[in-house]
Coordinates of C-alpha atoms and ligand atoms in Angstrom, one line a residue:
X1 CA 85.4 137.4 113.8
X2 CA 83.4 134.2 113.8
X3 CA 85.0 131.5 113.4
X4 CA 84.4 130.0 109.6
X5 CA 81.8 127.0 109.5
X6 CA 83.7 123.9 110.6
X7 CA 81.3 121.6 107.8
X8 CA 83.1 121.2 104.6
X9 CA 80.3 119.0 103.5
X10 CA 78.6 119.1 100.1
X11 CA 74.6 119.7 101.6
X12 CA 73.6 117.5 98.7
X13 CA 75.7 114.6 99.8
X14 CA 74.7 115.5 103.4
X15 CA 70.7 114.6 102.0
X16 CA 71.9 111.6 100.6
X17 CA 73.4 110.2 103.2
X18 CA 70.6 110.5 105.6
X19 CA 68.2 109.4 103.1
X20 CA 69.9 106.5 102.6
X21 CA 70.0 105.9 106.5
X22 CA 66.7 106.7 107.3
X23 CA 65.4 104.5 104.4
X24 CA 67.7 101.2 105.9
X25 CA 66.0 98.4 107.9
X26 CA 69.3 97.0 108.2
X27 CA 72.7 97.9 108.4
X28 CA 76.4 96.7 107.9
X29 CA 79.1 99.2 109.8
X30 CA 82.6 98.4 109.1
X31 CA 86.0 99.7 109.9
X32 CA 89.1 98.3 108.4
X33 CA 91.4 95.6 109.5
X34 CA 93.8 95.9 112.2
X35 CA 92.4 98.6 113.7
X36 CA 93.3 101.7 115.4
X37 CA 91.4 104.3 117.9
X38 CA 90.2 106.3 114.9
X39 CA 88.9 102.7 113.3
X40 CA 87.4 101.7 117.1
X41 CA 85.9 104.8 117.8
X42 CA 83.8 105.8 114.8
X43 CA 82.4 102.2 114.2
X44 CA 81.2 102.7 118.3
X45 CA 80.1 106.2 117.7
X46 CA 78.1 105.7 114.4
X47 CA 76.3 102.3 116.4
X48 CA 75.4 104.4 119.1
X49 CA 74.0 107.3 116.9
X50 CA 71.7 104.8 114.7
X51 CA 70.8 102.9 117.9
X52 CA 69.3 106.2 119.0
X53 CA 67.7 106.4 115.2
X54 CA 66.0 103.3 116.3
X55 CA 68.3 101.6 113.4
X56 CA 69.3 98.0 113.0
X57 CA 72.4 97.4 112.6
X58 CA 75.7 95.5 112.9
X59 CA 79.4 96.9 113.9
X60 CA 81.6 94.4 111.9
X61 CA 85.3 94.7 112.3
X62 CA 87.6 91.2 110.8
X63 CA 90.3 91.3 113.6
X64 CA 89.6 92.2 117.4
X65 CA 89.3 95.1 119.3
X66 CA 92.8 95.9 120.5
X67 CA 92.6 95.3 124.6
X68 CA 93.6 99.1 125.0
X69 CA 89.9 100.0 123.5
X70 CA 87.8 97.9 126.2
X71 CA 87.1 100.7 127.7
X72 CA 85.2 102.4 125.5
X73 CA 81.5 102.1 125.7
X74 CA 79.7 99.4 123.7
X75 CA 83.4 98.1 122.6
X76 CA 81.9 94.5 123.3
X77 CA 79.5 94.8 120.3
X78 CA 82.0 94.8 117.4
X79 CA 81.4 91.7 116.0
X80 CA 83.9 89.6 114.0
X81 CA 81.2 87.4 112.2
X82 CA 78.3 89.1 110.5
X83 CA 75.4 87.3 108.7
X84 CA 72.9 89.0 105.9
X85 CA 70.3 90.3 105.2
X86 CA 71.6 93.8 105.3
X87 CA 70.1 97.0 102.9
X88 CA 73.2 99.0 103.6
X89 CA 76.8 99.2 104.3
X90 CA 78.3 102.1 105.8
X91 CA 82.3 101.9 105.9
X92 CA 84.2 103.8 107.9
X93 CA 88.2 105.1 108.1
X94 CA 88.6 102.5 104.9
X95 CA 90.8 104.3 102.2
X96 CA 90.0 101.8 99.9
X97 CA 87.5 98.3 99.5
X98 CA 90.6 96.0 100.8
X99 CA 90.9 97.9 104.1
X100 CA 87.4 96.5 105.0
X101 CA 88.9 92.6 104.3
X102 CA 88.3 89.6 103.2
X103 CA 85.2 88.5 105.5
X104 CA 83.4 92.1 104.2
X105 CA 83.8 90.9 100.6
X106 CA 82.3 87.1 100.8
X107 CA 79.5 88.4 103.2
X108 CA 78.9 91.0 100.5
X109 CA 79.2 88.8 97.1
X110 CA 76.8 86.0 99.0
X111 CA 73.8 89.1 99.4
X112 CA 71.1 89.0 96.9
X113 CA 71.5 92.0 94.6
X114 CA 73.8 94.7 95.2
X115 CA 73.8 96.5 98.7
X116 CA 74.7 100.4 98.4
X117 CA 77.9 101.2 100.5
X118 CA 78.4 104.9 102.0
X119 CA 82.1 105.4 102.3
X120 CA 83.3 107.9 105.0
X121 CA 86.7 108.5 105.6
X122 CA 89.6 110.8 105.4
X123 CA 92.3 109.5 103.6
X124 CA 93.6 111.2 100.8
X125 CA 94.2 108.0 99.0
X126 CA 91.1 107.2 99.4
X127 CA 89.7 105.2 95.9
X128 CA 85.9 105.9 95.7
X129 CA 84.7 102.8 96.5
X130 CA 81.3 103.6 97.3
X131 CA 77.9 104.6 96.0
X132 CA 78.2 107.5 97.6
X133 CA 81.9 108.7 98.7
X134 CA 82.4 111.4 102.1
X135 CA 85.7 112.1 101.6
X136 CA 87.4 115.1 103.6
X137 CA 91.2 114.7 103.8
X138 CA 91.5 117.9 106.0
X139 CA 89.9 116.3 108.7
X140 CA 92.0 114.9 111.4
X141 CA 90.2 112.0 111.9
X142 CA 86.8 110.1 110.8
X143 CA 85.7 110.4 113.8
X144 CA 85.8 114.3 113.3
X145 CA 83.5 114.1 110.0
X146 CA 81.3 111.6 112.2
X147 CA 81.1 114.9 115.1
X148 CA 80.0 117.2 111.8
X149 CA 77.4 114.7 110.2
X150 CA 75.1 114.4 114.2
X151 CA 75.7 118.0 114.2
X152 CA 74.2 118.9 110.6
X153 CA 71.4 115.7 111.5
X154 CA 70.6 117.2 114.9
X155 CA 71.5 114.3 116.6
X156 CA 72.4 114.0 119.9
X157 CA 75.8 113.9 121.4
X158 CA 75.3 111.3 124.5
X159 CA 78.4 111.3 126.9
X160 CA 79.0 107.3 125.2
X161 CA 78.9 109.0 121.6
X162 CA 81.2 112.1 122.7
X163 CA 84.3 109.6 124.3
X164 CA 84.0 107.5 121.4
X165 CA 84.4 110.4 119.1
X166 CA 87.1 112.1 121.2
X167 CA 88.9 108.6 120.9
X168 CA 89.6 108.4 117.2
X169 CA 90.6 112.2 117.4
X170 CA 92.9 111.9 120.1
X171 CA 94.7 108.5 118.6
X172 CA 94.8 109.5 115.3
X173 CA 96.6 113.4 115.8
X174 CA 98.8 111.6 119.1
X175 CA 97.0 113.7 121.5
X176 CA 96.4 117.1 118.9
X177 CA 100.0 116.7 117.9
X178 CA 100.2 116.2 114.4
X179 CA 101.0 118.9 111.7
X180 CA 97.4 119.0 110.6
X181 CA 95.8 120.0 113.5
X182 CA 93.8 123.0 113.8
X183 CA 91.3 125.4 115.6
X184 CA 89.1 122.8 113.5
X185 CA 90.3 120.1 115.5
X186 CA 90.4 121.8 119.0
X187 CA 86.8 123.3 118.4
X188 CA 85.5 119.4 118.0
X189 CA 87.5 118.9 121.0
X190 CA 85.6 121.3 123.1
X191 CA 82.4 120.3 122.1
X192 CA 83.0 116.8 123.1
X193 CA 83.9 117.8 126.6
X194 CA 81.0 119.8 126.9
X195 CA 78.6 116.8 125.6
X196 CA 80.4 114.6 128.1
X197 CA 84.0 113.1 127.4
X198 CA 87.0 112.9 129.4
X199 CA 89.9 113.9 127.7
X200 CA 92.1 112.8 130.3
X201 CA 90.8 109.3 130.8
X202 CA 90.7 108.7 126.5
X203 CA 94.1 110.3 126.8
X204 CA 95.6 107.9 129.1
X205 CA 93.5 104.9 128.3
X206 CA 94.4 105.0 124.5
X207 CA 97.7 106.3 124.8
X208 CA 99.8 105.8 127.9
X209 CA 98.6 102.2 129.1
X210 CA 100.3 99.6 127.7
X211 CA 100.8 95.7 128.6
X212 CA 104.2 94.7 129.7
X213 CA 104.4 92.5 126.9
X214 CA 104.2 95.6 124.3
X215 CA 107.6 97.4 125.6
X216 CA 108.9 94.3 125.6
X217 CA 108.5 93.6 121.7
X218 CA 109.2 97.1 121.2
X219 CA 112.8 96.5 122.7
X220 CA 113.4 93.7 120.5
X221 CA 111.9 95.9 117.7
X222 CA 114.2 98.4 118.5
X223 CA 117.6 96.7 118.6
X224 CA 116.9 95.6 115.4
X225 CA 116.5 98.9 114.1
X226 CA 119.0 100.1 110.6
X227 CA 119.4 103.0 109.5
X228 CA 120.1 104.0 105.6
X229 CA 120.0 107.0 103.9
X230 CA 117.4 108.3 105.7
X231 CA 115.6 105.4 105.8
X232 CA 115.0 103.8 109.5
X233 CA 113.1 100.6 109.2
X234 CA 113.0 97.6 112.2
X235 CA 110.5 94.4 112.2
X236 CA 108.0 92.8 114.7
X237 CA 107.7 88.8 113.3
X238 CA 106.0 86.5 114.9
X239 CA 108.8 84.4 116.6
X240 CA 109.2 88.0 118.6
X241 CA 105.6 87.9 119.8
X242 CA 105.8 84.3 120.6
X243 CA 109.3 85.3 123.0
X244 CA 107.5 88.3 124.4
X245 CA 103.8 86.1 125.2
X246 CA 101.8 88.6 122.9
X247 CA 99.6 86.7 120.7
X248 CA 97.5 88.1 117.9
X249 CA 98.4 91.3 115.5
X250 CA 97.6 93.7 118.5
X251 CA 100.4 95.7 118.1
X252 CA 100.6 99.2 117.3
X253 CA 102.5 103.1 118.8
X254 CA 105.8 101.9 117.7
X255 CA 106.0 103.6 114.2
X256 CA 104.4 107.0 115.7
X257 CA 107.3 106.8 118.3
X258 CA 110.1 106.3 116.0
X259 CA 109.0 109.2 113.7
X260 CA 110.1 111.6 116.0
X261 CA 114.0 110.8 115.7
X262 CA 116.1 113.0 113.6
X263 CA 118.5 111.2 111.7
X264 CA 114.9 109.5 110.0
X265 CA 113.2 111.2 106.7
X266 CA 111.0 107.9 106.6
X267 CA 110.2 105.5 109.0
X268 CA 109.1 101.9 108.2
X269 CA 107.5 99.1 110.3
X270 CA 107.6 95.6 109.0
X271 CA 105.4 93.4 111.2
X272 CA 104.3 89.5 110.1
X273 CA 100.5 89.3 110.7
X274 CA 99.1 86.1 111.7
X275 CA 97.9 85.0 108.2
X276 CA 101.2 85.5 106.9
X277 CA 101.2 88.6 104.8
X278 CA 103.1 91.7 106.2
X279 CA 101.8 94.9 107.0
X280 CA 103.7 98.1 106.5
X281 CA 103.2 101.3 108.4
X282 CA 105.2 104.2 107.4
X283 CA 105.9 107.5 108.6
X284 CA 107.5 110.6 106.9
X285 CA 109.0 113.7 108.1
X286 CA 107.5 117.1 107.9
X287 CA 107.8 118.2 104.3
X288 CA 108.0 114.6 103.5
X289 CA 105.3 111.8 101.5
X290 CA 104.6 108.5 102.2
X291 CA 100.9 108.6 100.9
X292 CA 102.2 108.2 96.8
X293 CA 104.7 105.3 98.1
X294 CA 102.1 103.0 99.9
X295 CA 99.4 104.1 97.3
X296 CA 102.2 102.4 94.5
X297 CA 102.7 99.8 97.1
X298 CA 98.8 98.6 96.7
X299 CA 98.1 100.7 100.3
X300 CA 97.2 104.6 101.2
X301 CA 97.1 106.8 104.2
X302 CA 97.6 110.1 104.9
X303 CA 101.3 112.2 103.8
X304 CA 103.0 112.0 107.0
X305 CA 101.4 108.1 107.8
X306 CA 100.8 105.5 105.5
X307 CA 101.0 101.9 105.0
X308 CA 100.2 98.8 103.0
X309 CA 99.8 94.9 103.0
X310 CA 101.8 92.8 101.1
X311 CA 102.3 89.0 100.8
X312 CA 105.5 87.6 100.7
X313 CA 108.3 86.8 102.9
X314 CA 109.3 89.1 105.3
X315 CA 112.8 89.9 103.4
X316 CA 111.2 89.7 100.1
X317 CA 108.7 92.4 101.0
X318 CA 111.6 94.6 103.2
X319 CA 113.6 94.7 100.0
X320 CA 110.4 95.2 97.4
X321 CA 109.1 98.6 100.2
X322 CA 113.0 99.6 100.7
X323 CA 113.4 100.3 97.4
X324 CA 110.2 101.9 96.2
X325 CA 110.8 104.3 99.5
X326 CA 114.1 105.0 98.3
X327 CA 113.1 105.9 94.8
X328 CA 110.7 107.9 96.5
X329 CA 112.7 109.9 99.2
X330 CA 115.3 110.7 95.5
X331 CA 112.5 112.3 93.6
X332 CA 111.0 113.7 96.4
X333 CA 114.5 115.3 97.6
X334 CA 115.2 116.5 93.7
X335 CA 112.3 118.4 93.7
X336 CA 112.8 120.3 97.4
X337 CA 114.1 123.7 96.9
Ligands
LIG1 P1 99.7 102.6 111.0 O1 99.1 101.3 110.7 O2 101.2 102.6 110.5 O3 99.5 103.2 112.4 O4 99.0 103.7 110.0 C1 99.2 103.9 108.7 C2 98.2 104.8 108.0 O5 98.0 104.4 106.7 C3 96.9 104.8 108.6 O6 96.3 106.0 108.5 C4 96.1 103.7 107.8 O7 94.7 104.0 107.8 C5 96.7 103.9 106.4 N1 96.7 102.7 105.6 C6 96.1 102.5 104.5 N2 96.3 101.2 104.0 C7 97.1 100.6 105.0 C8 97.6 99.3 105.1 O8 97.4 98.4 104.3 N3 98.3 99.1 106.3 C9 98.6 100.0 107.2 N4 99.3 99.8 108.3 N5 98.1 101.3 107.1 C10 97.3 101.6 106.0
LIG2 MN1 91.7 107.6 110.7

């Protein structure tokens, strides 16, 4: 048996979107805000793939490029300022416009007319936002549709292009863990040794190195950890990054980690980003949704990992996310079998 073809792509969206690439001078790439390896590596892979198109273009992301993605290759374009003109945007991992950020929509309401945006991602939540919308929620990562869109374009899969891909694959299913990996996923795998990519190095480059500093707030993250009904939430504020000597938002694993533990049906990480608002990540256990909650929250994700960003004070948003998540876990637990 042959294996069924891997491209769930509509071939009619698949002309559009090269169309609207090959008929760009210049080009806006963005991932979302706080970023993660999925975020990292498909705004590297997609520069790399138009550089090769002989395509202009700028890889725009509003907050840095966590430390633990350095290595990747070309990690040192992503640029945090970006200036017009540009013909078109391309977003990327971004389950709706606010993921992209503030900067993304000032540089984008002070360009003359309107620029047409191609959004690719695979959130389920994802809103539409575009003027054309890629949206595959059975793929394990955007870097996976990213893999399918060179392949069905015939372009080539460089050793810098394959690592980058393999890097939002890896970070996103923890090392092909998650519940929604499949021969899909393992297939793209393969192919991105064979053009080139360690799987070992991404593997221990995104996953397993960490600073010091990092266990360190995860231990005070961790003592602070309640349990109730279900519910296992902790914090990461500020004043804990300051005692530890980690500065920024770079901060990230600590969610993923706790969603293993039994007593938990839903895990919840408050952490105080630098501007003040809070971002939530959540995590639910198999059979369980956290998608609907952060989507009613203002934020998205995928059913087992979700989040949002809310402003408020710390115990103000704790209390306003505890109790839509208990709400939710009830209805959700009425209607198990
Ligand atoms: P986390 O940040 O907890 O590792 O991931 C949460 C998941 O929810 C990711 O897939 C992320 O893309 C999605 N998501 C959507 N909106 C938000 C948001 O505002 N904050 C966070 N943390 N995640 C969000
Ligand atoms: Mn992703």
């Amino acid at each position: 048996l042959r294996p069924k073809n891997p491209l769930e792509m509509d071939r009619n969206l698949l002309r559009s979107i090269r169309n609207r690439i090959q008929g760009a001078n210049r080009i806006l790439v963005v991932t979302h805000v706080g970023p993660d390896g999925d975020a990292i590596g498909s705004l590297l892979s997609m520069g790399w793939l138009l550089r090769a198109q002989d395509k202009e273009r700028l890889l725009f992301c509003q907050d840095p490029v966590p430390e633990g993605y350095y290595f990747l290759p070309g990690s040192d374009e992503i640029k945090q300022e970006a200036e017009g003109p540009f013909d078109l945007i391309i977003s990327l991992d971004c389950s709706g416009h606010y993921r992209m950020g503030e900067e993304v929509s000032k540089l984008v309401a002070a360009l003359p007319g309107s620029v047409p945006l191609i959004n690719i991602d695979h959130h389920i939540t994802n809103t539409h936002f575009g003027t054309l919308n890629w949206v595959d929620p059975n793929a394990v990562a955007t870097t996976q549709m990213i893999l399918e869109l060179a392949e069905s374009l015939n372009w080539e899969l460089t050793p810098p292009v394959a690592t980058c891909l393999l890097n939002g694959l890896i970070t996103d299913t923890r090392s092909f863990r998650t519940a929604n990996v499949d021969s899909r996923t393992i297939r793209a795998a393969l192919h991105l040794m064979e053009a080139g990519a360690s799987l070992s190095d991404v593997t221990q480059q995104a996953l397993e190195r960490r600073s010091l500093a990092s266990v360190l707030l995860w231990g005070q993250a961790i003592e602070r950890l309640r349990l109730d009904d279900g519910i296992l939430w902790t914090e990461v504020t500020q004043a804990m990054r300051q005692q530890v000597g980690l500065g920024g938002n770079d901060f990230s694993g600590l969610a993923n980690s706790l969603s293993g533990i039994r007593e938990a049906d839903i895990v919840a990480v408050f952490t105080e980003l630098e501007n003040g608002t809070i971002d939530v990540g959540l995590r639910a256990a198999p059979g369980l949704d956290v998608a609907q909650a952060a989507l009613r929250l203002g934020g998205g994700g995928h059913p087992q990992a979700a989040g949002c960003t809310l402003d408020g004070d710390l115990v103000g948003v704790q209390e306003r996310v505890l109790s839509e998540l208990r709400r939710s876990l009830a209805e959700q637990r009425d209607k198990a079998p």
